PDB file of C-alpha atoms in Angstrom:
ATOM      1  CA  MET M  23       0.093  -0.115   0.012  1.00  0.00           C
ATOM      2  CA  MET M  24       0.798   3.523  -0.139  1.00  0.00           C
ATOM      3  CA  GLU M  25       3.562   4.122   2.521  1.00  0.00           C
ATOM      4  CA  ASP M  26       4.803   7.686   1.919  1.00  0.00           C
ATOM      5  CA  THR M  27       2.557  10.366   3.259  1.00  0.00           C
ATOM      6  CA  GLY M  28       2.280  12.513  -0.006  1.00  0.00           C
ATOM      7  CA  PRO M  29      -0.902  10.752  -1.306  1.00  0.00           C
ATOM      8  CA  VAL M  30      -2.396  10.696   1.993  1.00  0.00           C
ATOM      9  CA  VAL M  31      -1.940  14.023   2.179  1.00  0.00           C
ATOM     10  CA  ALA M  32      -3.332  15.013  -0.987  1.00  0.00           C
ATOM     11  CA  PHE M  33      -6.195  12.353  -0.464  1.00  0.00           C
ATOM     12  CA  TRP M  34      -7.211  14.399   2.286  1.00  0.00           C
ATOM     13  CA  ILE M  35      -7.013  18.121   0.856  1.00  0.00           C
ATOM     14  CA  LEU M  36      -8.556  17.062  -2.229  1.00  0.00           C
ATOM     15  CA  ALA M  37     -11.546  14.847  -0.531  1.00  0.00           C
ATOM     16  CA  ALA M  38     -11.868  18.204   1.586  1.00  0.00           C
ATOM     17  CA  ILE M  39     -12.168  20.379  -1.779  1.00  0.00           C
ATOM     18  CA  THR M  40     -14.634  17.943  -3.329  1.00  0.00           C
ATOM     19  CA  VAL M  41     -16.669  17.517  -0.278  1.00  0.00           C
ATOM     20  CA  GLY M  42     -17.069  20.984   0.942  1.00  0.00           C
ATOM     21  CA  SER M  43     -17.655  22.573  -2.792  1.00  0.00           C
ATOM     22  CA  ALA M  44     -20.576  19.988  -3.166  1.00  0.00           C
ATOM     23  CA  LEU M  45     -22.021  21.037   0.106  1.00  0.00           C
ATOM     24  CA  MET M  46     -21.367  24.831  -1.045  1.00  0.00           C
ATOM     25  CA  VAL M  47     -23.276  24.411  -4.090  1.00  0.00           C
ATOM     26  CA  VAL M  48     -26.372  23.202  -1.322  1.00  0.00           C
ATOM     27  CA  ALA M  49     -25.700  26.277   0.705  1.00  0.00           C
ATOM     28  CA  VAL M  50     -24.862  29.570  -1.445  1.00  0.00           C
ATOM     29  CA  ARG M  51     -27.558  31.291  -2.457  1.00  0.00           C
ATOM     30  CA  ASN M  52     -27.015  32.540  -5.836  1.00  0.00           C
ATOM     31  CA  LEU M  53     -27.083  30.377  -8.927  1.00  0.00           C
ATOM     32  CA  VAL M  54     -23.714  31.134 -11.004  1.00  0.00           C
ATOM     33  CA  HIS M  55     -22.279  31.044  -7.431  1.00  0.00           C
ATOM     34  CA  ALA M  56     -23.345  27.377  -7.279  1.00  0.00           C
ATOM     35  CA  VAL M  57     -22.053  26.511 -10.568  1.00  0.00           C
ATOM     36  CA  VAL M  58     -18.726  28.126  -9.636  1.00  0.00           C
ATOM     37  CA  TYR M  59     -18.271  25.702  -6.758  1.00  0.00           C
ATOM     38  CA  LEU M  60     -19.383  22.655  -8.556  1.00  0.00           C
ATOM     39  CA  ILE M  61     -16.827  23.470 -11.344  1.00  0.00           C
ATOM     40  CA  LEU M  62     -14.600  23.503  -7.823  1.00  0.00           C
ATOM     41  CA  SER M  63     -15.950  19.969  -7.172  1.00  0.00           C
ATOM     42  CA  PHE M  64     -15.596  18.402 -10.259  1.00  0.00           C
ATOM     43  CA  VAL M  65     -11.653  19.797 -10.223  1.00  0.00           C
ATOM     44  CA  GLY M  66     -11.353  17.987  -6.901  1.00  0.00           C
ATOM     45  CA  ILE M  67     -13.206  14.718  -8.468  1.00  0.00           C
ATOM     46  CA  GLY M  68     -10.007  15.123 -11.138  1.00  0.00           C
ATOM     47  CA  GLY M  69      -7.429  15.324  -8.747  1.00  0.00           C
ATOM     48  CA  LEU M  70      -9.104  12.246  -6.642  1.00  0.00           C
ATOM     49  CA  TYR M  71      -8.476  10.212  -9.897  1.00  0.00           C
ATOM     50  CA  ILE M  72      -5.123  11.188 -10.250  1.00  0.00           C
ATOM     51  CA  THR M  73      -4.309   9.933  -6.597  1.00  0.00           C
ATOM     52  CA  LEU M  74      -5.678   6.569  -7.982  1.00  0.00           C
ATOM     53  CA  SER M  75      -3.704   6.788 -10.370  1.00  0.00           C
ATOM     54  CA  ALA M  76      -6.318   7.107 -13.414  1.00  0.00           C
ATOM     55  CA  ASP M  77      -4.548   9.671 -15.584  1.00  0.00           C
ATOM     56  CA  PHE M  78      -6.688   9.174 -18.672  1.00  0.00           C
ATOM     57  CA  VAL M  79      -9.741   9.374 -16.937  1.00  0.00           C
ATOM     58  CA  ALA M  80      -9.008  12.340 -14.823  1.00  0.00           C
ATOM     59  CA  VAL M  81      -7.901  14.399 -18.178  1.00  0.00           C
ATOM     60  CA  THR M  82     -11.340  13.638 -19.213  1.00  0.00           C
ATOM     61  CA  GLN M  83     -12.874  14.723 -16.279  1.00  0.00           C
ATOM     62  CA  ILE M  84     -11.087  18.049 -15.900  1.00  0.00           C
ATOM     63  CA  LEU M  85     -11.828  18.667 -20.311  1.00  0.00           C
ATOM     64  CA  ILE M  86     -15.384  17.098 -20.347  1.00  0.00           C
ATOM     65  CA  TYR M  87     -17.003  17.868 -16.627  1.00  0.00           C
ATOM     66  CA  ALA M  88     -15.161  21.299 -15.467  1.00  0.00           C
ATOM     67  CA  GLY M  89     -14.661  22.551 -19.023  1.00  0.00           C
ATOM     68  CA  ALA M  90     -17.572  21.772 -21.129  1.00  0.00           C
ATOM     69  CA  ILE M  91     -20.352  20.713 -18.927  1.00  0.00           C
ATOM     70  CA  SER M  92     -20.163  23.374 -16.442  1.00  0.00           C
ATOM     71  CA  VAL M  93     -20.236  26.038 -19.173  1.00  0.00           C
ATOM     72  CA  LEU M  94     -23.355  24.430 -20.529  1.00  0.00           C
ATOM     73  CA  LEU M  95     -25.235  25.106 -17.360  1.00  0.00           C
ATOM     74  CA  LEU M  96     -23.694  28.811 -17.412  1.00  0.00           C
ATOM     75  CA  PHE M  97     -25.595  28.904 -20.937  1.00  0.00           C
ATOM     76  CA  ALA M  98     -28.514  27.545 -19.578  1.00  0.00           C
ATOM     77  CA  ILE M  99     -28.751  30.292 -16.579  1.00  0.00           C
ATOM     78  CA  VAL M 100     -27.855  33.076 -19.142  1.00  0.00           C
ATOM     79  CA  LEU M 101     -30.364  31.949 -21.660  1.00  0.00           C
ATOM     80  CA  THR M 102     -33.253  32.027 -18.854  1.00  0.00           C
ATOM     81  CA  PRO M 103     -32.378  35.764 -17.948  1.00  0.00           C
ATOM     82  CA  ARG M 104     -36.208  36.222 -16.272  1.00  0.00           C
ATOM     83  CA  GLY M 105     -36.087  32.592 -14.420  1.00  0.00           C
ATOM     84  CA  SER M 106     -35.165  33.170 -10.757  1.00  0.00           C
ATOM     85  CA  ARG M 107     -32.004  33.611 -10.020  1.00  0.00           C
ATOM     86  CA  ASP M 108     -31.668  32.085  -6.413  1.00  0.00           C
ATOM     87  CA  ASN M 109     -30.725  28.614  -5.776  1.00  0.00           C
ATOM     88  CA  ALA M 110     -33.737  28.161  -3.191  1.00  0.00           C
ATOM     89  CA  GLU M 111     -35.363  24.730  -2.196  1.00  0.00           C
ATOM     90  CA  SER M 112     -38.604  23.857  -3.378  1.00  0.00           C
ATOM     91  CA  PHE M 113     -41.591  22.360  -0.754  1.00  0.00           C
ATOM     92  CA  LEU M 114     -39.860  18.921  -1.004  1.00  0.00           C
ATOM     93  CA  ARG M 115     -36.983  20.155   1.110  1.00  0.00           C
ATOM     94  CA  LEU M 116     -37.516  17.966   4.149  1.00  0.00           C
ATOM     95  CA  PRO M 117     -37.925  14.770   1.949  1.00  0.00           C
ATOM     96  CA  ALA M 118     -35.196  15.348   0.404  1.00  0.00           C
ATOM     97  CA  VAL M 119     -32.820  16.001   3.341  1.00  0.00           C
ATOM     98  CA  LEU M 120     -34.580  12.550   4.837  1.00  0.00           C
ATOM     99  CA  VAL M 121     -34.043  10.596   1.268  1.00  0.00           C
ATOM    100  CA  ALA M 122     -30.257  11.973   1.122  1.00  0.00           C
ATOM    101  CA  LEU M 123     -29.567  10.993   4.530  1.00  0.00           C
ATOM    102  CA  LEU M 124     -31.225   7.567   4.147  1.00  0.00           C
ATOM    103  CA  VAL M 125     -28.842   7.164   0.708  1.00  0.00           C
ATOM    104  CA  GLY M 126     -25.900   8.441   2.238  1.00  0.00           C
ATOM    105  CA  ILE M 127     -25.975   6.427   5.325  1.00  0.00           C
ATOM    106  CA  THR M 128     -26.663   2.898   3.584  1.00  0.00           C
ATOM    107  CA  LEU M 129     -23.959   3.353   0.805  1.00  0.00           C
ATOM    108  CA  GLY M 130     -21.315   4.481   3.727  1.00  0.00           C
ATOM    109  CA  TYR M 131     -22.235   1.278   5.803  1.00  0.00           C
ATOM    110  CA  VAL M 132     -22.172  -0.925   2.723  1.00  0.00           C
ATOM    111  CA  ALA M 133     -19.230   0.282   1.548  1.00  0.00           C
ATOM    112  CA  LEU M 134     -17.773   0.156   5.255  1.00  0.00           C
ATOM    113  CA  ASP M 135     -19.201  -3.149   5.744  1.00  0.00           C
ATOM    114  CA  THR M 136     -18.590  -4.976   2.966  1.00  0.00           C
ATOM    115  CA  ASP M 137     -15.305  -7.570   2.476  1.00  0.00           C
ATOM    116  CA  TRP M 138     -13.876  -6.051  -0.795  1.00  0.00           C
ATOM    117  CA  SER M 139     -11.451  -8.696  -2.159  1.00  0.00           C
ATOM    118  CA  ILE M 140      -8.307  -5.855  -2.122  1.00  0.00           C
ATOM    119  CA  ALA M 141      -5.932  -6.538  -4.768  1.00  0.00           C
ATOM    120  CA  GLY M 142      -2.497  -5.298  -3.621  1.00  0.00           C
ATOM    121  CA  ARG M 143      -1.136  -4.716  -6.911  1.00  0.00           C
ATOM    122  CA  GLY M 144      -0.537  -1.086  -6.669  1.00  0.00           C
ATOM    123  CA  GLY M 145      -1.364   1.744  -8.686  1.00  0.00           C
ATOM    124  CA  PHE M 146      -1.428   1.479 -12.639  1.00  0.00           C
ATOM    125  CA  GLU M 147       1.753   2.491 -14.651  1.00  0.00           C
ATOM    126  CA  GLU M 148      -0.387   4.406 -17.723  1.00  0.00           C
ATOM    127  CA  THR M 149      -3.817   3.810 -18.638  1.00  0.00           C
ATOM    128  CA  ALA M 150      -4.604   5.527 -21.658  1.00  0.00           C
ATOM    129  CA  SER M 151      -3.248   3.599 -24.106  1.00  0.00           C
ATOM    130  CA  GLU M 152      -4.733   0.475 -22.805  1.00  0.00           C
ATOM    131  CA  ILE M 153      -8.195   1.900 -22.471  1.00  0.00           C
ATOM    132  CA  GLY M 154      -7.753   2.392 -25.986  1.00  0.00           C
ATOM    133  CA  GLU M 155      -7.113  -0.891 -27.028  1.00  0.00           C
ATOM    134  CA  LEU M 156     -10.446  -1.921 -24.870  1.00  0.00           C
ATOM    135  CA  LEU M 157     -12.515   0.629 -26.319  1.00  0.00           C
ATOM    136  CA  LEU M 158     -11.347  -0.751 -29.901  1.00  0.00           C
ATOM    137  CA  ASP M 159     -11.256  -4.282 -29.011  1.00  0.00           C
ATOM    138  CA  LYS M 160     -13.568  -5.685 -26.309  1.00  0.00           C
ATOM    139  CA  TYR M 161     -15.884  -2.733 -25.640  1.00  0.00           C
ATOM    140  CA  VAL M 162     -15.824  -2.010 -29.446  1.00  0.00           C
ATOM    141  CA  LEU M 163     -20.123  -2.029 -29.590  1.00  0.00           C
ATOM    142  CA  PRO M 164     -20.587   0.314 -26.684  1.00  0.00           C
ATOM    143  CA  PHE M 165     -18.158   2.586 -27.986  1.00  0.00           C
ATOM    144  CA  GLU M 166     -20.184   2.919 -31.701  1.00  0.00           C
ATOM    145  CA  ILE M 167     -23.674   3.066 -29.700  1.00  0.00           C
ATOM    146  CA  ALA M 168     -22.042   5.812 -27.643  1.00  0.00           C
ATOM    147  CA  SER M 169     -21.245   7.723 -30.705  1.00  0.00           C
ATOM    148  CA  VAL M 170     -24.718   7.419 -32.297  1.00  0.00           C
ATOM    149  CA  LEU M 171     -26.119   8.315 -28.978  1.00  0.00           C
ATOM    150  CA  LEU M 172     -24.041  11.229 -29.379  1.00  0.00           C
ATOM    151  CA  LEU M 173     -24.747  12.038 -32.366  1.00  0.00           C
ATOM    152  CA  VAL M 174     -28.899  12.020 -31.868  1.00  0.00           C
ATOM    153  CA  ALA M 175     -28.483  13.887 -28.572  1.00  0.00           C
ATOM    154  CA  MET M 176     -26.721  16.717 -30.789  1.00  0.00           C
ATOM    155  CA  MET M 177     -29.352  16.660 -33.485  1.00  0.00           C
ATOM    156  CA  GLY M 178     -32.162  16.482 -30.534  1.00  0.00           C
ATOM    157  CA  ALA M 179     -30.968  19.403 -28.766  1.00  0.00           C
ATOM    158  CA  ILE M 180     -30.811  21.818 -31.957  1.00  0.00           C
ATOM    159  CA  VAL M 181     -33.859  20.492 -33.304  1.00  0.00           C
ATOM    160  CA  ILE M 182     -35.391  21.342 -29.415  1.00  0.00           C
ATOM    161  CA  VAL M 183     -33.893  24.812 -29.511  1.00  0.00           C
ATOM    162  CA  ARG M 184     -34.338  26.074 -32.779  1.00  0.00           C
ATOM    163  CA  PRO M 185     -36.978  28.795 -33.368  1.00  0.00           C
ATOM    164  CA  GLU M 186     -40.227  27.787 -34.613  1.00  0.00           C
ATOM    165  CA  GLY M 187     -40.323  30.504 -37.570  1.00  0.00           C
ATOM    166  CA  THR M 188     -36.923  28.863 -38.997  1.00  0.00           C
ATOM    167  CA  MET M 189     -38.673  24.866 -38.442  1.00  0.00           C
ATOM    168  CA  GLU M 190     -39.936  23.383 -41.909  1.00  0.00           C
ATOM    169  CA  PRO M 191     -43.335  25.042 -43.111  1.00  0.00           C
ATOM    170  CA  VAL M 192     -46.433  23.910 -40.832  1.00  0.00           C
ATOM    171  CA  ASP M 193     -49.685  25.095 -40.725  1.00  0.00           C
ATOM    172  CA  PRO M 194     -49.893  28.432 -38.716  1.00  0.00           C
ATOM    173  CA  SER M 195     -53.335  27.578 -36.979  1.00  0.00           C
ATOM    174  CA  THR M 196     -51.355  24.731 -35.325  1.00  0.00           C
ATOM    175  CA  ARG M 197     -48.351  26.559 -34.689  1.00  0.00           C
ATOM    176  CA  LEU M 198     -47.604  26.498 -30.791  1.00  0.00           C
ATOM    177  CA  ARG M 199     -47.759  29.901 -28.983  1.00  0.00           C
ATOM    178  CA  THR M 200     -43.967  30.550 -27.962  1.00  0.00           C
ATOM    179  CA  GLY M 201     -44.323  33.900 -26.626  1.00  0.00           C
ATOM    180  CA  PHE M 202     -41.529  34.891 -29.163  1.00  0.00           C
ATOM    181  CA  ALA M 203     -42.756  36.471 -32.526  1.00  0.00           C
ATOM    182  CA  GLN M 204     -40.314  35.441 -35.156  1.00  0.00           C
ATOM    183  CA  ASP M 205     -39.346  37.642 -37.773  1.00  0.00           C
ATOM    184  CA  GLY M 206     -41.859  37.820 -41.043  1.00  0.00           C
ATOM    185  CA  GLU M 207     -44.521  36.168 -38.588  1.00  0.00           C
ATOM    186  CA  ALA M 208     -46.762  38.884 -39.170  1.00  0.00           C
ATOM    187  CA  GLU M 209     -46.865  38.019 -42.740  1.00  0.00           C
ATOM    188  CA  ALA M 210     -46.718  34.489 -42.535  1.00  0.00           C
TER     189      ALA M 210
ATOM    190  CA  MET R  10      -1.736   5.453   8.078  1.00  0.00           C
ATOM    191  CA  SER R  11      -2.960   4.973   4.487  1.00  0.00           C
ATOM    192  CA  VAL R  12      -5.507   5.692   1.978  1.00  0.00           C
ATOM    193  CA  ASP R  13      -7.968   2.627   1.162  1.00  0.00           C
ATOM    194  CA  LEU R  14     -10.941   2.008  -0.925  1.00  0.00           C
ATOM    195  CA  GLU R  15     -13.239   2.577   2.053  1.00  0.00           C
ATOM    196  CA  HIS R  16     -12.163   6.313   2.051  1.00  0.00           C
ATOM    197  CA  TYR R  17     -12.896   6.665  -1.869  1.00  0.00           C
ATOM    198  CA  LEU R  18     -16.230   5.003  -1.252  1.00  0.00           C
ATOM    199  CA  ILE R  19     -17.541   7.193   1.493  1.00  0.00           C
ATOM    200  CA  VAL R  20     -16.486  10.245  -0.362  1.00  0.00           C
ATOM    201  CA  GLY R  21     -18.519   9.170  -2.867  1.00  0.00           C
ATOM    202  CA  ALA R  22     -21.275   8.045  -0.815  1.00  0.00           C
ATOM    203  CA  ILE R  23     -21.393  11.859   0.204  1.00  0.00           C
ATOM    204  CA  LEU R  24     -21.458  13.131  -3.482  1.00  0.00           C
ATOM    205  CA  PHE R  25     -24.142  10.960  -4.159  1.00  0.00           C
ATOM    206  CA  ALA R  26     -26.569  12.018  -0.941  1.00  0.00           C
ATOM    207  CA  THR R  27     -25.648  15.441  -1.827  1.00  0.00           C
ATOM    208  CA  GLY R  28     -26.448  14.928  -5.774  1.00  0.00           C
ATOM    209  CA  ILE R  29     -29.839  13.486  -4.489  1.00  0.00           C
ATOM    210  CA  TYR R  30     -30.846  16.290  -2.282  1.00  0.00           C
ATOM    211  CA  LEU R  31     -29.972  18.827  -4.990  1.00  0.00           C
ATOM    212  CA  ALA R  32     -32.272  16.912  -7.638  1.00  0.00           C
ATOM    213  CA  LEU R  33     -34.945  16.317  -5.242  1.00  0.00           C
ATOM    214  CA  ALA R  34     -34.941  19.522  -3.119  1.00  0.00           C
ATOM    215  CA  LYS R  35     -33.961  22.412  -5.736  1.00  0.00           C
ATOM    216  CA  ARG R  36     -36.552  24.813  -7.611  1.00  0.00           C
ATOM    217  CA  ASN R  37     -34.689  25.567 -10.298  1.00  0.00           C
ATOM    218  CA  PHE R  38     -34.061  23.286 -13.112  1.00  0.00           C
ATOM    219  CA  VAL R  39     -30.442  24.108 -13.456  1.00  0.00           C
ATOM    220  CA  GLY R  40     -30.104  23.384  -9.428  1.00  0.00           C
ATOM    221  CA  VAL R  41     -32.068  19.950 -10.321  1.00  0.00           C
ATOM    222  CA  LEU R  42     -29.462  19.281 -13.409  1.00  0.00           C
ATOM    223  CA  MET R  43     -26.519  20.064 -11.363  1.00  0.00           C
ATOM    224  CA  GLY R  44     -27.519  17.453  -8.933  1.00  0.00           C
ATOM    225  CA  ILE R  45     -27.899  14.888 -11.327  1.00  0.00           C
ATOM    226  CA  GLU R  46     -24.663  15.761 -12.805  1.00  0.00           C
ATOM    227  CA  LEU R  47     -22.630  15.260  -9.078  1.00  0.00           C
ATOM    228  CA  MET R  48     -24.719  12.243  -8.859  1.00  0.00           C
ATOM    229  CA  PHE R  49     -22.928  10.928 -12.109  1.00  0.00           C
ATOM    230  CA  ASN R  50     -19.469  12.415 -10.365  1.00  0.00           C
ATOM    231  CA  ALA R  51     -19.679   9.823  -7.673  1.00  0.00           C
ATOM    232  CA  VAL R  52     -20.986   7.003  -9.330  1.00  0.00           C
ATOM    233  CA  ASN R  53     -17.388   7.517 -11.684  1.00  0.00           C
ATOM    234  CA  LEU R  54     -15.173   7.996  -8.743  1.00  0.00           C
ATOM    235  CA  THR R  55     -16.603   4.816  -7.337  1.00  0.00           C
ATOM    236  CA  PHE R  56     -16.069   3.006 -10.626  1.00  0.00           C
ATOM    237  CA  VAL R  57     -12.233   4.030 -10.885  1.00  0.00           C
ATOM    238  CA  SER R  58     -11.722   3.490  -7.334  1.00  0.00           C
ATOM    239  CA  PHE R  59     -12.910  -0.281  -7.400  1.00  0.00           C
ATOM    240  CA  SER R  60     -10.792  -0.581 -10.481  1.00  0.00           C
ATOM    241  CA  ARG R  61      -7.763   0.699  -8.340  1.00  0.00           C
ATOM    242  CA  PHE R  62      -8.272  -1.614  -5.502  1.00  0.00           C
ATOM    243  CA  VAL R  63     -10.250  -4.801  -5.886  1.00  0.00           C
ATOM    244  CA  GLU R  64      -9.262  -7.957  -7.522  1.00  0.00           C
ATOM    245  CA  SER R  65     -10.130  -8.179 -11.216  1.00  0.00           C
ATOM    246  CA  SER R  66      -8.592 -10.144 -14.371  1.00  0.00           C
ATOM    247  CA  SER R  67      -8.726  -7.052 -16.322  1.00  0.00           C
ATOM    248  CA  PRO R  68      -9.078  -3.930 -14.140  1.00  0.00           C
ATOM    249  CA  LEU R  69      -9.179  -1.265 -16.584  1.00  0.00           C
ATOM    250  CA  ASP R  70     -12.918  -2.116 -17.198  1.00  0.00           C
ATOM    251  CA  GLY R  71     -14.019   0.382 -14.656  1.00  0.00           C
ATOM    252  CA  HIS R  72     -12.241   3.407 -16.573  1.00  0.00           C
ATOM    253  CA  VAL R  73     -13.849   2.186 -19.597  1.00  0.00           C
ATOM    254  CA  PHE R  74     -17.191   2.225 -17.914  1.00  0.00           C
ATOM    255  CA  VAL R  75     -16.455   5.857 -16.404  1.00  0.00           C
ATOM    256  CA  ILE R  76     -15.558   7.075 -20.003  1.00  0.00           C
ATOM    257  CA  PHE R  77     -19.051   5.341 -21.261  1.00  0.00           C
ATOM    258  CA  VAL R  78     -20.795   7.480 -18.210  1.00  0.00           C
ATOM    259  CA  ILE R  79     -19.053  10.483 -19.091  1.00  0.00           C
ATOM    260  CA  THR R  80     -19.954  10.435 -22.803  1.00  0.00           C
ATOM    261  CA  VAL R  81     -24.107   9.686 -22.156  1.00  0.00           C
ATOM    262  CA  ALA R  82     -23.631  12.552 -19.192  1.00  0.00           C
ATOM    263  CA  ALA R  83     -22.418  14.959 -21.643  1.00  0.00           C
ATOM    264  CA  ALA R  84     -25.681  13.933 -24.350  1.00  0.00           C
ATOM    265  CA  GLU R  85     -27.852  14.350 -21.183  1.00  0.00           C
ATOM    266  CA  ALA R  86     -26.846  17.441 -20.661  1.00  0.00           C
ATOM    267  CA  ALA R  87     -26.933  18.555 -23.934  1.00  0.00           C
ATOM    268  CA  THR R  88     -30.397  17.678 -24.226  1.00  0.00           C
ATOM    269  CA  ALA R  89     -31.537  18.548 -20.709  1.00  0.00           C
ATOM    270  CA  LEU R  90     -30.340  22.021 -21.112  1.00  0.00           C
ATOM    271  CA  ALA R  91     -32.164  22.285 -24.824  1.00  0.00           C
ATOM    272  CA  LEU R  92     -35.200  21.570 -23.031  1.00  0.00           C
ATOM    273  CA  ALA R  93     -34.708  24.071 -20.062  1.00  0.00           C
ATOM    274  CA  VAL R  94     -34.075  26.649 -22.843  1.00  0.00           C
ATOM    275  CA  LEU R  95     -37.761  25.569 -24.696  1.00  0.00           C
ATOM    276  CA  LEU R  96     -39.448  25.325 -21.289  1.00  0.00           C
ATOM    277  CA  TYR R  97     -38.502  28.956 -20.445  1.00  0.00           C
ATOM    278  CA  ARG R  98     -39.963  29.933 -23.926  1.00  0.00           C
ATOM    279  CA  VAL R  99     -43.065  28.757 -23.572  1.00  0.00           C
ATOM    280  CA  ARG R 100     -43.183  29.155 -19.669  1.00  0.00           C
ATOM    281  CA  GLU R 101     -41.382  31.968 -18.917  1.00  0.00           C
ATOM    282  CA  THR R 102     -40.047  30.202 -15.718  1.00  0.00           C
ATOM    283  CA  ILE R 103     -37.620  27.109 -14.889  1.00  0.00           C
ATOM    284  CA  ASP R 104     -38.940  26.456 -11.994  1.00  0.00           C
ATOM    285  CA  VAL R 105     -39.790  23.353 -11.278  1.00  0.00           C
ATOM    286  CA  ASP R 106     -42.210  23.846  -8.752  1.00  0.00           C
ATOM    287  CA  ARG R 107     -44.370  25.825 -11.186  1.00  0.00           C
ATOM    288  CA  ILE R 108     -44.220  23.531 -14.409  1.00  0.00           C
ATOM    289  CA  ASP R 109     -47.575  21.564 -12.449  1.00  0.00           C
ATOM    290  CA  LEU R 110     -49.600  21.368 -16.097  1.00  0.00           C
ATOM    291  CA  LEU R 111     -49.793  17.569 -15.276  1.00  0.00           C
ATOM    292  CA  LYS R 112     -50.792  17.796 -11.911  1.00  0.00           C
ATOM    293  CA  TRP R 113     -54.346  16.769 -11.313  1.00  0.00           C
TER     294      TRP R 113
END
């Protein structure tokens, strides 16, 4: 196992950053600040991946979660300017606390109580090339399905957010009211 | 004192519980989505720590699973945010407790 104190110190600092900023996402009142704390939490999880010697996953985590998905979240906030900006709870607050405590305690108890078959083999040397081989050999079918899924999700997102006026011509009487008058809508 | 599997599993459990609370209790749609992303991250952390510590014939399978989870999470985030923008256009709000047309 890990004898030197470096990884231990790194784990505790990163775990404190991750859990602390996840709790700040709950506590902070401004929605944009909540997204910023979420990014900090994602970065902390990326650091935890490094302490687990998962280099490729760590880089992917920083690129996709801390980079792309958090920018998507910020875009969603920016694109809904008259929505509420506070990070308030709905009427489900008390049941949510109960469910979260129940799930957390159950998962923690299972994690501590189970006798995991620990392999004392130490960390991985490097993972990227072997992950690439696995993706194109053992997991080639899920890999292809994932590419189709990404394509479908991209097309779906574009079709959903496209303003109604730029769609294929439809019967104007069946058109949903969107609250946004498109250019040329009056003539149509 | 060393860092073992249980430490990572406890961190994952705390993150998952926080994500569930966010997804259930937040009023804003973006807050709900943040909770879901946090839950994905907790599960990914658990996958990677099992891959690192537990006996297995091909231990890197956990990393491949994480790559797939991240892919699906990206697709989910893009579609969900498109839905949020559409919802805002139609209803002028993304508070999930005011989206109650199907209630009773």
